[in-house]
Each structure stands twice: as C-alpha cells, then as structure tokens.
Coordinates of C-alpha atoms and ligand atoms in Angstrom, one line a residue:
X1 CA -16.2 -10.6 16.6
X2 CA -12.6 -10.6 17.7
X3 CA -12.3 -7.4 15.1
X4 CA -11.3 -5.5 18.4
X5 CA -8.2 -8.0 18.9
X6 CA -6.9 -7.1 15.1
X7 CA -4.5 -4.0 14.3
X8 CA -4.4 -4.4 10.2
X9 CA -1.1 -2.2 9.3
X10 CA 1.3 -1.0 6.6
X11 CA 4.6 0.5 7.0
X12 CA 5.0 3.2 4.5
X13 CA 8.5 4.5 3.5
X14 CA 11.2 5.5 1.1
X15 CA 13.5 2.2 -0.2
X16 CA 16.5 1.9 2.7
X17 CA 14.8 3.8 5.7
X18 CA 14.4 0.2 7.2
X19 CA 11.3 -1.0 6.7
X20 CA 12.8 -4.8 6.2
X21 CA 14.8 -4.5 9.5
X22 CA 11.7 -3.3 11.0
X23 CA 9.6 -6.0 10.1
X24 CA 12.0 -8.5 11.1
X25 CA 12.2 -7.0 14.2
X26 CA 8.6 -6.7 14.5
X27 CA 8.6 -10.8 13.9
X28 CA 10.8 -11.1 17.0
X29 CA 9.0 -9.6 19.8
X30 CA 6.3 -11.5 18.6
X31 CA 4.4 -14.5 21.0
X32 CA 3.7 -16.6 18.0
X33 CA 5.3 -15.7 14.3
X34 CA 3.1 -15.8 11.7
X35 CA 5.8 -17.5 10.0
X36 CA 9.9 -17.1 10.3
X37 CA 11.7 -15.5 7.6
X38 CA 8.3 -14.0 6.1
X39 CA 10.0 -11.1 5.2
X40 CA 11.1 -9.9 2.0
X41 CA 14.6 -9.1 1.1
X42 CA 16.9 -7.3 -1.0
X43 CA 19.8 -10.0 -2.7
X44 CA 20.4 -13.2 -0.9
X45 CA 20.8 -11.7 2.6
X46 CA 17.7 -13.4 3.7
X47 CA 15.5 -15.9 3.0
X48 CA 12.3 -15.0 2.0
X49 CA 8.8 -17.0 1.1
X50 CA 6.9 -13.7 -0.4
X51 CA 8.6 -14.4 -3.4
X52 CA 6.3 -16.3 -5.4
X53 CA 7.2 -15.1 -9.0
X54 CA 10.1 -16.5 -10.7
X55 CA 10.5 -12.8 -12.1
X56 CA 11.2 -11.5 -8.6
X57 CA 13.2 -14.5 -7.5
X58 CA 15.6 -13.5 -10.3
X59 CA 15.8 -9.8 -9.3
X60 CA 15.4 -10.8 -5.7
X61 CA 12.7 -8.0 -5.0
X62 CA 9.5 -8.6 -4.4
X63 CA 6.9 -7.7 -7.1
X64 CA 3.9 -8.7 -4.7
X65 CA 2.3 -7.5 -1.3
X66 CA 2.3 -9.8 1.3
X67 CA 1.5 -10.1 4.8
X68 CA 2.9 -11.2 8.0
X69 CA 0.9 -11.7 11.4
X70 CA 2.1 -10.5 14.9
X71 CA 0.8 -11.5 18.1
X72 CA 1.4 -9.4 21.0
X73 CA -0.7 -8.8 24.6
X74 CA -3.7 -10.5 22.8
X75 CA -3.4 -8.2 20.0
X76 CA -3.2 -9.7 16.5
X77 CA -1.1 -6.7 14.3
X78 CA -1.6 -7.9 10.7
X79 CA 1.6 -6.0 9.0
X80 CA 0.9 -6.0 5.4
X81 CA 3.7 -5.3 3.1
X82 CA 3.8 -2.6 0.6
X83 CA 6.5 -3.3 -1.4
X84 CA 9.6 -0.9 -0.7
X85 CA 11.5 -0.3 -3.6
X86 CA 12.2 2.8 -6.1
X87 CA 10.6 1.1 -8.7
X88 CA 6.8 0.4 -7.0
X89 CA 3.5 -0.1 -8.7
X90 CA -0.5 0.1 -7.7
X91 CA -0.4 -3.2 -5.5
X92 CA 1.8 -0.9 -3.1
X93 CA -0.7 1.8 -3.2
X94 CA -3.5 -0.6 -3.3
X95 CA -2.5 -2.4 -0.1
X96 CA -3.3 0.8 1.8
X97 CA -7.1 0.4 1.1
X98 CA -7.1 -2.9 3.1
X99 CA -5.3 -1.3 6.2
X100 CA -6.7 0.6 9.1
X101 CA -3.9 2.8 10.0
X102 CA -0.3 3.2 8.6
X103 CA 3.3 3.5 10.1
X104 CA 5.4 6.3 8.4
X105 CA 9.0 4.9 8.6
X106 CA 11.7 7.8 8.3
X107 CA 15.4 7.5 7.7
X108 CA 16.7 10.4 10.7
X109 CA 19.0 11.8 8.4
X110 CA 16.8 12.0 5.3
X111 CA 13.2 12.9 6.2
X112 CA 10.9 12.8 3.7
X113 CA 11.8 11.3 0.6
X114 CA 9.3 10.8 -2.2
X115 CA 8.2 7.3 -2.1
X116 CA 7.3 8.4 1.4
X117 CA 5.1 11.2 -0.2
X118 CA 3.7 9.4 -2.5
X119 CA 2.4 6.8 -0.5
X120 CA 1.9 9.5 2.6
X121 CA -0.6 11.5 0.3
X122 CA -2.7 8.1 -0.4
X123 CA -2.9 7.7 3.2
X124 CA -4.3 11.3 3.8
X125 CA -6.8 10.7 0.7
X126 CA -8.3 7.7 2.7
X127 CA -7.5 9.5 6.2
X128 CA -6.0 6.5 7.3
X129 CA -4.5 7.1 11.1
X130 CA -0.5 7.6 10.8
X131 CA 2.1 6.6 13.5
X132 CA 5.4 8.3 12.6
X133 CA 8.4 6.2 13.5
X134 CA 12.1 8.2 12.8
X135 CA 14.2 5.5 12.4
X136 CA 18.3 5.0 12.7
X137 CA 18.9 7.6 15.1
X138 CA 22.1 5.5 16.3
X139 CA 23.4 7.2 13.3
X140 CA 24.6 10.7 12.6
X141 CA 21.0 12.5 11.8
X142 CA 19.2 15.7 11.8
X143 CA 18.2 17.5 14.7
X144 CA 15.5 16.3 16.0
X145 CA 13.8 19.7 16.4
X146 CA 14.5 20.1 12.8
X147 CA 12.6 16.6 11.8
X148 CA 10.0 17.5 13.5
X149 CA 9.6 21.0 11.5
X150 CA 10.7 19.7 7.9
X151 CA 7.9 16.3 8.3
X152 CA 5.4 19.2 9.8
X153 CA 6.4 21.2 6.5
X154 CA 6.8 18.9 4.0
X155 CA 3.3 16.8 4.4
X156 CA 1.0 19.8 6.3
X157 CA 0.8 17.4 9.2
X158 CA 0.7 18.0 13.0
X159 CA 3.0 15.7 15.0
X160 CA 3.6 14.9 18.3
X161 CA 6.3 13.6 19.9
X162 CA 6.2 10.7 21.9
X163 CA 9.7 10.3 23.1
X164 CA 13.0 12.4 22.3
X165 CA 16.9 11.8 21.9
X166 CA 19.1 13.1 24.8
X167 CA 22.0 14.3 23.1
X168 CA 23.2 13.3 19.4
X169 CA 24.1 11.0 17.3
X170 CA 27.2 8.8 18.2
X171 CA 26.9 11.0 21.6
X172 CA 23.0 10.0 22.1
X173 CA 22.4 8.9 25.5
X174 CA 19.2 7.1 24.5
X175 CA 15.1 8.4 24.8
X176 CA 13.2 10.0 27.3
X177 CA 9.1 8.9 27.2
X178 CA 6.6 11.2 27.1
X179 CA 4.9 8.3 29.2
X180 CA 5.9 9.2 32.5
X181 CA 9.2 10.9 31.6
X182 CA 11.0 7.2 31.5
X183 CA 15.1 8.0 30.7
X184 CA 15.7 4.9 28.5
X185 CA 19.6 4.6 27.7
X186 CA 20.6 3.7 24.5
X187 CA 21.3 0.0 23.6
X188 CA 24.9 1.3 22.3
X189 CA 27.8 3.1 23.7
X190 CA 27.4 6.9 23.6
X191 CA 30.2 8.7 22.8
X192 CA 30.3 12.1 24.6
X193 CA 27.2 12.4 26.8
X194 CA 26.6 14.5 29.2
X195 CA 23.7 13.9 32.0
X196 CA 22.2 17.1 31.5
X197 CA 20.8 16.5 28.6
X198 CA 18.1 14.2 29.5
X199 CA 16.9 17.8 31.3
X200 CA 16.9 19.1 28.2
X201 CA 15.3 16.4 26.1
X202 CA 12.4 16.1 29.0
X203 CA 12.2 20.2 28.3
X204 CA 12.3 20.0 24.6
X205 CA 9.6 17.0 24.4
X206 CA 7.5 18.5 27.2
X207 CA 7.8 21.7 24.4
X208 CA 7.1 20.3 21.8
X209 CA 3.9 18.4 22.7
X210 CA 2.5 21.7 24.3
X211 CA 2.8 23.7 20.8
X212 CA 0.9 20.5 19.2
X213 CA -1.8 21.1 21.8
X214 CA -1.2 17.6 23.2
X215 CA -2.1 14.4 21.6
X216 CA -5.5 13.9 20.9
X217 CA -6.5 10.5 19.5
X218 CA -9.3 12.2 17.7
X219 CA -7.2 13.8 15.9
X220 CA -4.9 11.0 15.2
X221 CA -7.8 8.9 14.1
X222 CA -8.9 11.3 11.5
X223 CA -5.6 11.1 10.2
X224 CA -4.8 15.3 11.1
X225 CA -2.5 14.4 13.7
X226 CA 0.4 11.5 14.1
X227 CA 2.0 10.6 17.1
X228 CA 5.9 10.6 16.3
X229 CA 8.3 8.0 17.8
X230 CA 12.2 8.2 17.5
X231 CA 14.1 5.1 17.3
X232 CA 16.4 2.4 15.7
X233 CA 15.1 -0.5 14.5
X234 CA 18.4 -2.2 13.9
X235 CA 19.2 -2.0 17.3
X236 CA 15.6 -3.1 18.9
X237 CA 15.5 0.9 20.4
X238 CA 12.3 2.3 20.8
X239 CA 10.6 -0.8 18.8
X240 CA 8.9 -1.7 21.9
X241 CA 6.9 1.8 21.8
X242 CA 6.1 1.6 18.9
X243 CA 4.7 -1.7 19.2
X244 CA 2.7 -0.3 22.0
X245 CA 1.3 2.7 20.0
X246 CA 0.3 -0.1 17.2
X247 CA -2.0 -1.6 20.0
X248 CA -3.1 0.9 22.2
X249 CA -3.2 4.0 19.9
X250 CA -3.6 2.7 16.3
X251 CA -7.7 1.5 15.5
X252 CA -9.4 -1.4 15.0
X253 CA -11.7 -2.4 12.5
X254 CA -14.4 0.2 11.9
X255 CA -17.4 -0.2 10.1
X256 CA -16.4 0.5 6.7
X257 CA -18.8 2.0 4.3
X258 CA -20.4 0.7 0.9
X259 CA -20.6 2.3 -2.3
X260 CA -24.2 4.2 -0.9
X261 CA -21.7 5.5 1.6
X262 CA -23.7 3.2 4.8
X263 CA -22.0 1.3 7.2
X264 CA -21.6 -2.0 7.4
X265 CA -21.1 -2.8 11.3
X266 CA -18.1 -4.9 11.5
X267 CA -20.8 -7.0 13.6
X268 CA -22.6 -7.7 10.3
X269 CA -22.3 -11.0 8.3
X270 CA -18.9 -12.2 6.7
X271 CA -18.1 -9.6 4.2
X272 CA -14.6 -8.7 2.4
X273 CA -13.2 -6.5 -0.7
X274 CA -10.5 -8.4 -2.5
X275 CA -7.9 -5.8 -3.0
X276 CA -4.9 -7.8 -4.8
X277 CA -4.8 -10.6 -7.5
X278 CA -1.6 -12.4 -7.8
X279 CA -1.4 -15.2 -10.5
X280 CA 1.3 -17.8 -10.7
X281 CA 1.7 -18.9 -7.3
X282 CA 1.6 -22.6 -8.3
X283 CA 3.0 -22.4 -11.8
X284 CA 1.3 -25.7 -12.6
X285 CA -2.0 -24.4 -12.9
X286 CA -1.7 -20.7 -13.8
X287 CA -3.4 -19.8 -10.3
X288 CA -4.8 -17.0 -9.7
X289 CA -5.1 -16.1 -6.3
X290 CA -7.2 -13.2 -4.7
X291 CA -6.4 -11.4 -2.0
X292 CA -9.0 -9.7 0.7
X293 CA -9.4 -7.8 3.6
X294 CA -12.7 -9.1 5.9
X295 CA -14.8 -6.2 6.6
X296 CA -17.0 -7.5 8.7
X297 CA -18.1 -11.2 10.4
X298 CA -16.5 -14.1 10.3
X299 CA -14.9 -15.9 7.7
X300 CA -15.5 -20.0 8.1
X301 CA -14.2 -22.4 5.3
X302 CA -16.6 -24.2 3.3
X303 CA -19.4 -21.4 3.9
X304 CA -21.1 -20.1 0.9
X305 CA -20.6 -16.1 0.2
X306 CA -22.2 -14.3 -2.7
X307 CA -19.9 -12.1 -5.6
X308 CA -21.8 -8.6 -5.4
X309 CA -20.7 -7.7 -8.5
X310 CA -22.4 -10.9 -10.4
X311 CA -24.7 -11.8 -7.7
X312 CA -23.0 -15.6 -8.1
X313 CA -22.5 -17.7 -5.0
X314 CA -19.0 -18.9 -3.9
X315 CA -18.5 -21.9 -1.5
X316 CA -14.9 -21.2 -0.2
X317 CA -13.5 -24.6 0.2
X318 CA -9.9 -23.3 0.4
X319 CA -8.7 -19.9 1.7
X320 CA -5.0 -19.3 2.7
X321 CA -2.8 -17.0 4.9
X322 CA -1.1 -14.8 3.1
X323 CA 2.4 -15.4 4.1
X324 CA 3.8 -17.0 1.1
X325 CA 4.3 -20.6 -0.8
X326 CA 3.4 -23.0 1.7
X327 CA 0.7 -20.9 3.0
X328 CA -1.6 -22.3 5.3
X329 CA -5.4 -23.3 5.4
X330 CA -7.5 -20.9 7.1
X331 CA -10.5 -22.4 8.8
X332 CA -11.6 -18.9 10.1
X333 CA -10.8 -15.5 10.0
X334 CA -12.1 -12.3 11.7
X335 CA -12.9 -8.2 10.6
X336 CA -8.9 -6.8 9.8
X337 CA -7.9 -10.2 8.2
X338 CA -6.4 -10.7 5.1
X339 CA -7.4 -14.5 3.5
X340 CA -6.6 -15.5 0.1
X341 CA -8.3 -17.7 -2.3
X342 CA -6.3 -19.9 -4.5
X343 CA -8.1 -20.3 -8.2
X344 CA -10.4 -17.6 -8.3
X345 CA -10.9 -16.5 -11.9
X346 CA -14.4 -15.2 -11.4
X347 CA -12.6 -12.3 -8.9
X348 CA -11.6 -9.1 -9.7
X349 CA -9.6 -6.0 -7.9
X350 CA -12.5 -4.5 -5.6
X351 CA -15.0 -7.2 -5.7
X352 CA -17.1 -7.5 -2.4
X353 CA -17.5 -10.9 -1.4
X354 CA -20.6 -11.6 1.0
X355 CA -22.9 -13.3 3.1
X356 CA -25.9 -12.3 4.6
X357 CA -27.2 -9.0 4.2
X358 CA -26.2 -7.8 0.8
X359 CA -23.4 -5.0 0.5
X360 CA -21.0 -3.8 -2.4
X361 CA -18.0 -1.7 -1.1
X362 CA -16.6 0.9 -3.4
X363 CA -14.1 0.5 -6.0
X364 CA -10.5 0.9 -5.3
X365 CA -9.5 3.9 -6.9
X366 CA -7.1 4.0 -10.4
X367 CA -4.2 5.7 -9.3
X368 CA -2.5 8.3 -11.4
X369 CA -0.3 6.7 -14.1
X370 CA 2.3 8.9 -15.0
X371 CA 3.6 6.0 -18.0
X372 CA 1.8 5.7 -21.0
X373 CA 2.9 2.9 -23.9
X374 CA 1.5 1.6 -26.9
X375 CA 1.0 -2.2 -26.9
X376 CA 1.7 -4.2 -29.9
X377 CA 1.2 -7.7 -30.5
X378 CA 4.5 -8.9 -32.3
X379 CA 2.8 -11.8 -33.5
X380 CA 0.3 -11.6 -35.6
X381 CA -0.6 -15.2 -35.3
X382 CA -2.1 -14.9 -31.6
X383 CA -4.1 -12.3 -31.9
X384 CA -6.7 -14.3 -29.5
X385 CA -4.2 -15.0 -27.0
X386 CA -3.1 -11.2 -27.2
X387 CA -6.8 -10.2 -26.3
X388 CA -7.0 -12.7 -23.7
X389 CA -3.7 -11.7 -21.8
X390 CA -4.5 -7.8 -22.1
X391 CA -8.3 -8.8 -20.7
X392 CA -6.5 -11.0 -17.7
X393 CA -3.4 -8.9 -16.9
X394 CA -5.7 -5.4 -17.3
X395 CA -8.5 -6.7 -15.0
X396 CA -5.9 -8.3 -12.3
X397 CA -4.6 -4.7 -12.5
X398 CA -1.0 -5.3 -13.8
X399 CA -1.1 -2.5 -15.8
X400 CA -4.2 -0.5 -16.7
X401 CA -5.6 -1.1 -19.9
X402 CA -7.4 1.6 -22.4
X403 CA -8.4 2.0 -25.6
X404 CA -8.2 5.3 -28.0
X405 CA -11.4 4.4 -29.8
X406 CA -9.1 6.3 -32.4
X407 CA -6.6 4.0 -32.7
X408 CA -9.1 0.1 -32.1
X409 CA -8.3 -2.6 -29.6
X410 CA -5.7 -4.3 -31.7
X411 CA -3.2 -1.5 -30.1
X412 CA -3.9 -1.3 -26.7
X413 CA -2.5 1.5 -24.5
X414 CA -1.3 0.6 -21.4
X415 CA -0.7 3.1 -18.5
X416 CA 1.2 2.3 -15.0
X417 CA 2.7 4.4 -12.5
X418 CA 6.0 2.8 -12.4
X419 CA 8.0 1.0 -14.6
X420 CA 8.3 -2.6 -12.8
X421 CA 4.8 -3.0 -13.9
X422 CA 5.8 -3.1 -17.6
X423 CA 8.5 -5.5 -16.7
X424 CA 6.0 -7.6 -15.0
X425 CA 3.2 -7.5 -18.0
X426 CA 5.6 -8.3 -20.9
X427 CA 7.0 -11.2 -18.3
X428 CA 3.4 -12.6 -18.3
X429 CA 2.5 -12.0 -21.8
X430 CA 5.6 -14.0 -22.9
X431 CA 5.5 -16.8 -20.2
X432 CA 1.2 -17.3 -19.9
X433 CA 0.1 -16.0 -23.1
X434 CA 2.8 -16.9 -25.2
X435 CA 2.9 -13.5 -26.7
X436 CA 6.0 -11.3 -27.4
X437 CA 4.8 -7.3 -27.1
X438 CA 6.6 -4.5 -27.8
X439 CA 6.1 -1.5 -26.1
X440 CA 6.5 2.3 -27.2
X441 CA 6.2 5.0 -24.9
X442 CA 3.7 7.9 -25.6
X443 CA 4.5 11.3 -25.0
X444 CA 2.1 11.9 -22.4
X445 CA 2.7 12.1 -18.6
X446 CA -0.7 13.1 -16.9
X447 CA -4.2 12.4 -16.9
X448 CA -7.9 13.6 -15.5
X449 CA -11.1 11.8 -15.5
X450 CA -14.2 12.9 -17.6
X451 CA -17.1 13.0 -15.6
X452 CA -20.4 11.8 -17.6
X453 CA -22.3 14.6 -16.2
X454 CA -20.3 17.0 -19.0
X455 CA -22.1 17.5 -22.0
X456 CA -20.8 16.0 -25.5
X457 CA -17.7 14.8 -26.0
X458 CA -14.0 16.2 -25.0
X459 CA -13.4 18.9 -26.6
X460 CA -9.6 18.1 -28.5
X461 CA -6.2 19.6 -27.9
X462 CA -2.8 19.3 -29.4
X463 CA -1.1 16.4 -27.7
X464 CA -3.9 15.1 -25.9
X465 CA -5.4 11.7 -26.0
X466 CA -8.9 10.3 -25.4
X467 CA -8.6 7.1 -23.6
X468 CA -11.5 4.7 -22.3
X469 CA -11.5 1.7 -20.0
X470 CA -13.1 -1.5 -20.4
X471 CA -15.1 -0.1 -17.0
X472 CA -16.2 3.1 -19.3
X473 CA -13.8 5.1 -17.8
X474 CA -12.7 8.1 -19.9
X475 CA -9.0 9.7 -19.2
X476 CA -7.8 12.8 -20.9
X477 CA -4.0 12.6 -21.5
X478 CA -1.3 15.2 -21.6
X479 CA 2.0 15.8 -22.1
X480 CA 2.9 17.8 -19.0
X481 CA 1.1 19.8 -16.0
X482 CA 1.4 22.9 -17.9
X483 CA -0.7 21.1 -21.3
X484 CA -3.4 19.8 -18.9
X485 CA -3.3 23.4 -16.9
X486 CA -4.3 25.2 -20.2
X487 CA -6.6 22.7 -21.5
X488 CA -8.4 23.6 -18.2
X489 CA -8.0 27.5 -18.6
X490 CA -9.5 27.4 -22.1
X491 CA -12.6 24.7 -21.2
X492 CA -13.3 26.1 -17.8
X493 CA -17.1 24.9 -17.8
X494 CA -16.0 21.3 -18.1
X495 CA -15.7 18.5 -15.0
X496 CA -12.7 16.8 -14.6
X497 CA -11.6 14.7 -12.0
X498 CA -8.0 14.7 -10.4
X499 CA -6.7 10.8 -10.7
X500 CA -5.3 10.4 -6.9
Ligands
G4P1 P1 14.3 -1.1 3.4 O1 13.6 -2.5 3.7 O2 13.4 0.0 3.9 O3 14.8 -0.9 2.1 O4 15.5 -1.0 4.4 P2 16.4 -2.2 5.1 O5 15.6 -2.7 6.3 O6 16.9 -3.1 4.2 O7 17.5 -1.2 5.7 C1 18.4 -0.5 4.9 C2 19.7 -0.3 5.6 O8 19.6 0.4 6.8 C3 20.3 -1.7 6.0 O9 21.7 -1.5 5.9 C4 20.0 -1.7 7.5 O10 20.8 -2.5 8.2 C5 20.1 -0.3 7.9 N1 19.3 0.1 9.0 C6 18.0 -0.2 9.3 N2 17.6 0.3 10.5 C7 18.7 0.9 11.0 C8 19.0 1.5 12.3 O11 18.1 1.7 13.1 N3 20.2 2.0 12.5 C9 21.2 1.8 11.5 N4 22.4 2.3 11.8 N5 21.0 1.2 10.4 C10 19.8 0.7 10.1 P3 22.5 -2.2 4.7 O12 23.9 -1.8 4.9 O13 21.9 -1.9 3.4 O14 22.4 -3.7 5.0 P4 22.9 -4.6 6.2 O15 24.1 -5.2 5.6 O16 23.2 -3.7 7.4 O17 21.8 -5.6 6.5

C-alpha cells in the first residue's frame, strides 16, 4: 500500500526559530522537489506559491497550511506546514491531526517559547511521536546541558540526545553522533577550539543518554520520549540527521481509529478525513477546496467514494497536490498523503470520505478560543447574505460560530484563538458576501464544554455566557481562570469538559 514509504510531518515552532530555513533546506537534499520555492515567506525575500489569498499576499504571510513533498532513500516525507507566525489560528493546530509524528524546532538560545507550547501540548493530546531539533547552534546559545534540562522542565518530556556540540558557540568545533561516536566538524570556522573537547562532548552525550535510560522507540512512538538533535539549519549542519531520524525513527501510517474507536488497517479501502477547507484559490469561481489526509488505500482519480457524514457518493474527477496555485493533478495517492479537491461545497472540517467498507473517523477537536466578539451585520439590507457567510465561513472553520439563544442568530458570537482569524473573516464577509461586520469584543477569555449527560440546564453566573453551536455544542464562557475556577467550586456535581 506504499503507506510504509510515507513519513507525513509538521515542524512545530515559535515564529523565527527557522522553520522556513529548514524547510528550504529540507527541499534541497531532496531527489525530486515537490515543487521549488514551495515554501512560504516572510516579505519579499522569497518567492512563494502557498500564498493563495490575496489577504496574505498583501501582508506576505501565509494564512493557509500547505504542504511540500520530499523524497529521500525511497522515503516520501510529506512536510506539512503549520503556519509560523505570532498571530496563528486553528488551521495550524488542525494540521497536526493529519500528521503522524512532529518535529519540534528550537531557537539554541531561546528554548521554549510559547507558540512552541501551544502547539507541543496538541501534540502530546494526540501523542503524536516528537523529534526535537535545537536549531542555530552556530550562534551564541545556551548550554547545551541546560537545553536539555529547561525543554525536560518546561514540557515534562524525556529527551535524548542524539548528537552533542564540542565546545561553544563561535568556538563550536562541530557534533559528535551518538551513532557510532562520528566527530563531525562544523561547516564554519571555529573560533577557539580546543581538541579535547570532542572527549568531553562524547562523555557528556554518552551521559546524558544513560540518565534517559537510552532511547527506546517505544517510547518515542507513544509520544513520552523524543530523540533530540542539535544543529543549524542555515548552514546544512546536522540537517542530514535529522533527515535520517524522519525516515528511520519517525512512523508510518498506522491504522487510525474511527469514532467507535476500531481500526481501520491502513490495508483497508481508500479512506481519508478532510482536515482543512480553503476557499478562494481560483477567485473566479469562489472555490472551495478541501483538504485530506488518506487513512487508508489508495486514492485513484475518477473512483467513486462515499461522504460518511451524508451517506452521498462522490466521484473525484479532480484532486490536487497541495503545493499551491498551479497544483497538480493527482492520479493516485497512498495512506500519509494529503490530496485536495477543488469545488467541494458538500465538505466539511472532519468529514470521512470512503470507499469500501464503511468508516467515520472522529471529529477534529474545537480548540480553546481564548477571543470572543459579537458579530453585527452593518447592513441591514443583506441580512441573507449575512446568514449565509456566517453558515460558510463558521462551517469551513474560519472562526467558530455560536449562538447565545439569549441574544438570537441575527448577533452571532464568534470565538477564535487568535486574532488573524478575525482579519481573515471580516476579509471574506466584505469580498464574498458583500457584507461589512463589525466586531465587538466580549469580556470573556475562557470556556468549558457542557456534557449532555448533566442534568437541566447551566446553572448561571455573573459574567458568564451560555453559547451553543450549530453542531449542539454548548460552551460556558468566562471572564478569567479564576471566574471559571469558582463556577466549578460552587457546582462541583456538574461535567465539564476542558476545550484542548
Ligand atoms: P521562521 O520561518 O521559523 O520564522 O524562521 P526563518 O527560517 O525565517 O529564520 C529566522 C531567522 O533565523 C532568519 O534570519 C534565518 O536566516 C535565521 N536562521 C535560521 N536558521 C539559522 C541557523 O541555523 N543559524 C543562524 N545563525 N541563523 C539561522 P533573518 O535575519 O530573519 O533573515 P535572513 O536575512 O537571514 O534570511
């Protein structure tokens, strides 16, 4: 089923530890590029075809995920992106249900930083298997004793080193492998070193990897333990290994499990979760294009698949890499692939996609929005088109979209977990739906599911709002941890579910 060839990947990290120049460098060692200049960019430095959205050709960021392909030693790595920068939203965090394992970039001289954490702690909620990559160690950084203590610290994770610095800094004298002890001298003049520290890095490594017990891929796999590589991606150093690690240490496609928690064996018949929507890639006909990850069989254009949710058959005539504008037609595709389909209103975040054997996989979790606003329709006028665009853009996930039966549908509440998501909804509701919004921010900050097994209703608080989904999802709303932290003090009979 080829699913054993495919390595499906996302680098995690803070905006500047490097992800972009690893990537690119990734691209290069490559047999075959998915396709050159894939990658996205900050300002004009690069080119870039991820950038479908006029919104994030102005800004030159990328608002979307996308994906580039890497072939190496008959391994196909499929490197999805989860876009890097301070201001993120759900599509970064939703990427990481269509991956298999995840590289934790770090900047050396600044650890863990909180995008990292954020997108660390959705890794650990799916136990998705982490490879730890330290990155600019050319440059003045922290001990690497110390990294290895604060990431240990900092995310309650067991790492082992698979290489270590001899020497410092300017005065680094390059890596020695826990691989056979290979000295590997750094790409760059050091400044300083002495020989004997390559004795010393050998003894610190050979230390350091005892007190973890040694690697064990076991562990690694169940996401309690990550292998941890040092390096510098802007000078090629140590992205060989960790290349190597992708293939050799990182899994395949495993059977992934459906909403009755069984297995479908990546053997199975074509199945696949679509996990992004994107509209607007061709502006001409308001696209909307879904993007999935193939669980299981094979994927071969113009074969007829069934929507689990609707039970409706879909002939795919057209499915596309996912590698930007001029994407190409995909004739098949295998378990750890990512295809997209051009035109696909019928599809919606989560959807399983099938043939054969019937399966529904489970819905990608809401993620904690931290920004609530009030959504009003400025003009009066297009009220329908209002409905319509908070229906499309709350269903394709832009923003979530709930209602305080309180308060009606004509003022929806809209609740994100960064702020580029409002800047991409009112973008949409202006240039699609021809709708100006405003938006007015509520005073609340934190939320918790209701579970239907309580009795009643919520019981009310000061401050705190009610708010249901179109999928009958109730939130309860507060102001601050200390609100919420109360509200469960004084109802301590009640279920309520953390929103990861
Ligand atoms: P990001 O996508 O994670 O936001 O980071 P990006 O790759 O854009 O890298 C951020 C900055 O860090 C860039 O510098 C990049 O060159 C630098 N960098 C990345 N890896 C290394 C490394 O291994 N060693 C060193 N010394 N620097 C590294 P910049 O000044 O923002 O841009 P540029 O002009 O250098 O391209």
């Amino acid at each position: 089923m080829h699913a054993d060839t495919r390595r499906t990947v996302a680098i995690i990290s803070h905006p500047d530890a490097g992800k972009t120049t690893l990537t690119e460098q990734l691209l290069k060692v490559t047999d075959t590029i998915g396709r050159a200049g894939a990658v996205n960019s900050k300002g004009n430095k690069k080119a870039t075809v991820t950038d479908w959205m006029e919104m994030e050709q102005e800004r030159g960021i990328s608002v979307a995920s996308s994906a580039v392909r890497i072939h190496v030693d008959g391994i196909t790595i499929n490197l999805l992106d989860t876009p890097g920068h301070g201001d993120f939203s759900e599509d970064t965090y939703r990427v990481l249900s269509a991956v298999d394992s995840a590289v934790m970039l770090l900047d050396a001289a600044k650890g863990i930083e909180p995008q990292t954490r954020r997108l660390f702690e959705v890794c650990r909620a799916r136990q998705l298997p982490i490879i730890t990559f330290v990155n600019k160690i050319d440059r003045p950084s922290m001990d690497p004793v110390d990294i290895l203590d604060h990431v240990e610290r900092e995310l309650d994770l067991q790492l082992v080193p698979m290489n270590w610095p001899a020497g410092a800094g300017a005065a680094m004298g390059g890596l020695v492998h826990l691989d056979g002890g290979a000295r590997e001298p750094a790409v760059w003049d050091p400044i300083g070193f002495q020989e004997f520290e390559w004795d010393e890095a050998a003894d610190t490594l050979e230390m350091a990897v005892g007190s973890a017990g040694g690697f064990d891929r076991e562990k690694f796999l169940a996401g309690d333990q990550s292998p941890m590589f040092f390096g510098a991606a802007a000078k090629m150093f140590g992205v060989d290994h960790l290349i190597k690690a992708i293939c050799t240490l990182a899994p395949e496609p495993m059977p992934r499990l459906d909403a009755e928690g069984q297995a479908r064996p990546v053997e199975e018949a074509f199945s696949a979760q679509v996990f992004k929507l994107q509209a607007n890639m061709d502006q001409r006909h308001r696209d909307v294009a879904a993007f999935m990850r193939i669980n299981s069989g094979a994927f071969v254009r113009g074969d007829k698949v069934a929507i689990a949710r609707t039970g409706r058959p879909l002939v795919v005539t057209r499915a596309v890499e996912p590698f930007g504008r001029d994407s190409e037609t995909v004739e098949e595709a295998w378990p750890g692939d990512v295809i997209v389909l051009p035109g696909s209103r019928d599809l919606r975040i989560g959807d399983t996609l099938h043939a054969g054997k019937a399966v529904n996989f489970p819905r990608i979790t809401t993620f904690a929005p931290s920004i609530f606003r009030e959504v009003r329709n400025r003009d009066i006028a297009r009220r329908k088109q209002f409905q319509q665009g908070i229906s499309q853009l709350g269903d394709e996930g832009v923003v979530q979209i709930y209602i305080d039966p309180k308060v009606g549908i004509q003022t929806p509440i809209a609740a994100a977990v960064g702020e580029l998501q409002y800047e991409v909804f009112t973008h949409r509701m202006a240039n699609e739906f021809g709708v100006e919004v405003g938006l007015s921010q509520l005073p609340l900050a934190i939320s918790v599911a209701w579970d239907e097994k309580n009795e009643g209703t919520p019981p009310r608080a000061t401050g705190m709002r009610v708010l249901e989904s179109t999928h009958g999802i109730q939130l309860l709303a507060f102001g601050s941890d200390w609100a919420l932290a109360n509200y469960r003090k004084d109802h301590p009979e009640l279920l309520l579910h953390d929103v990861l």
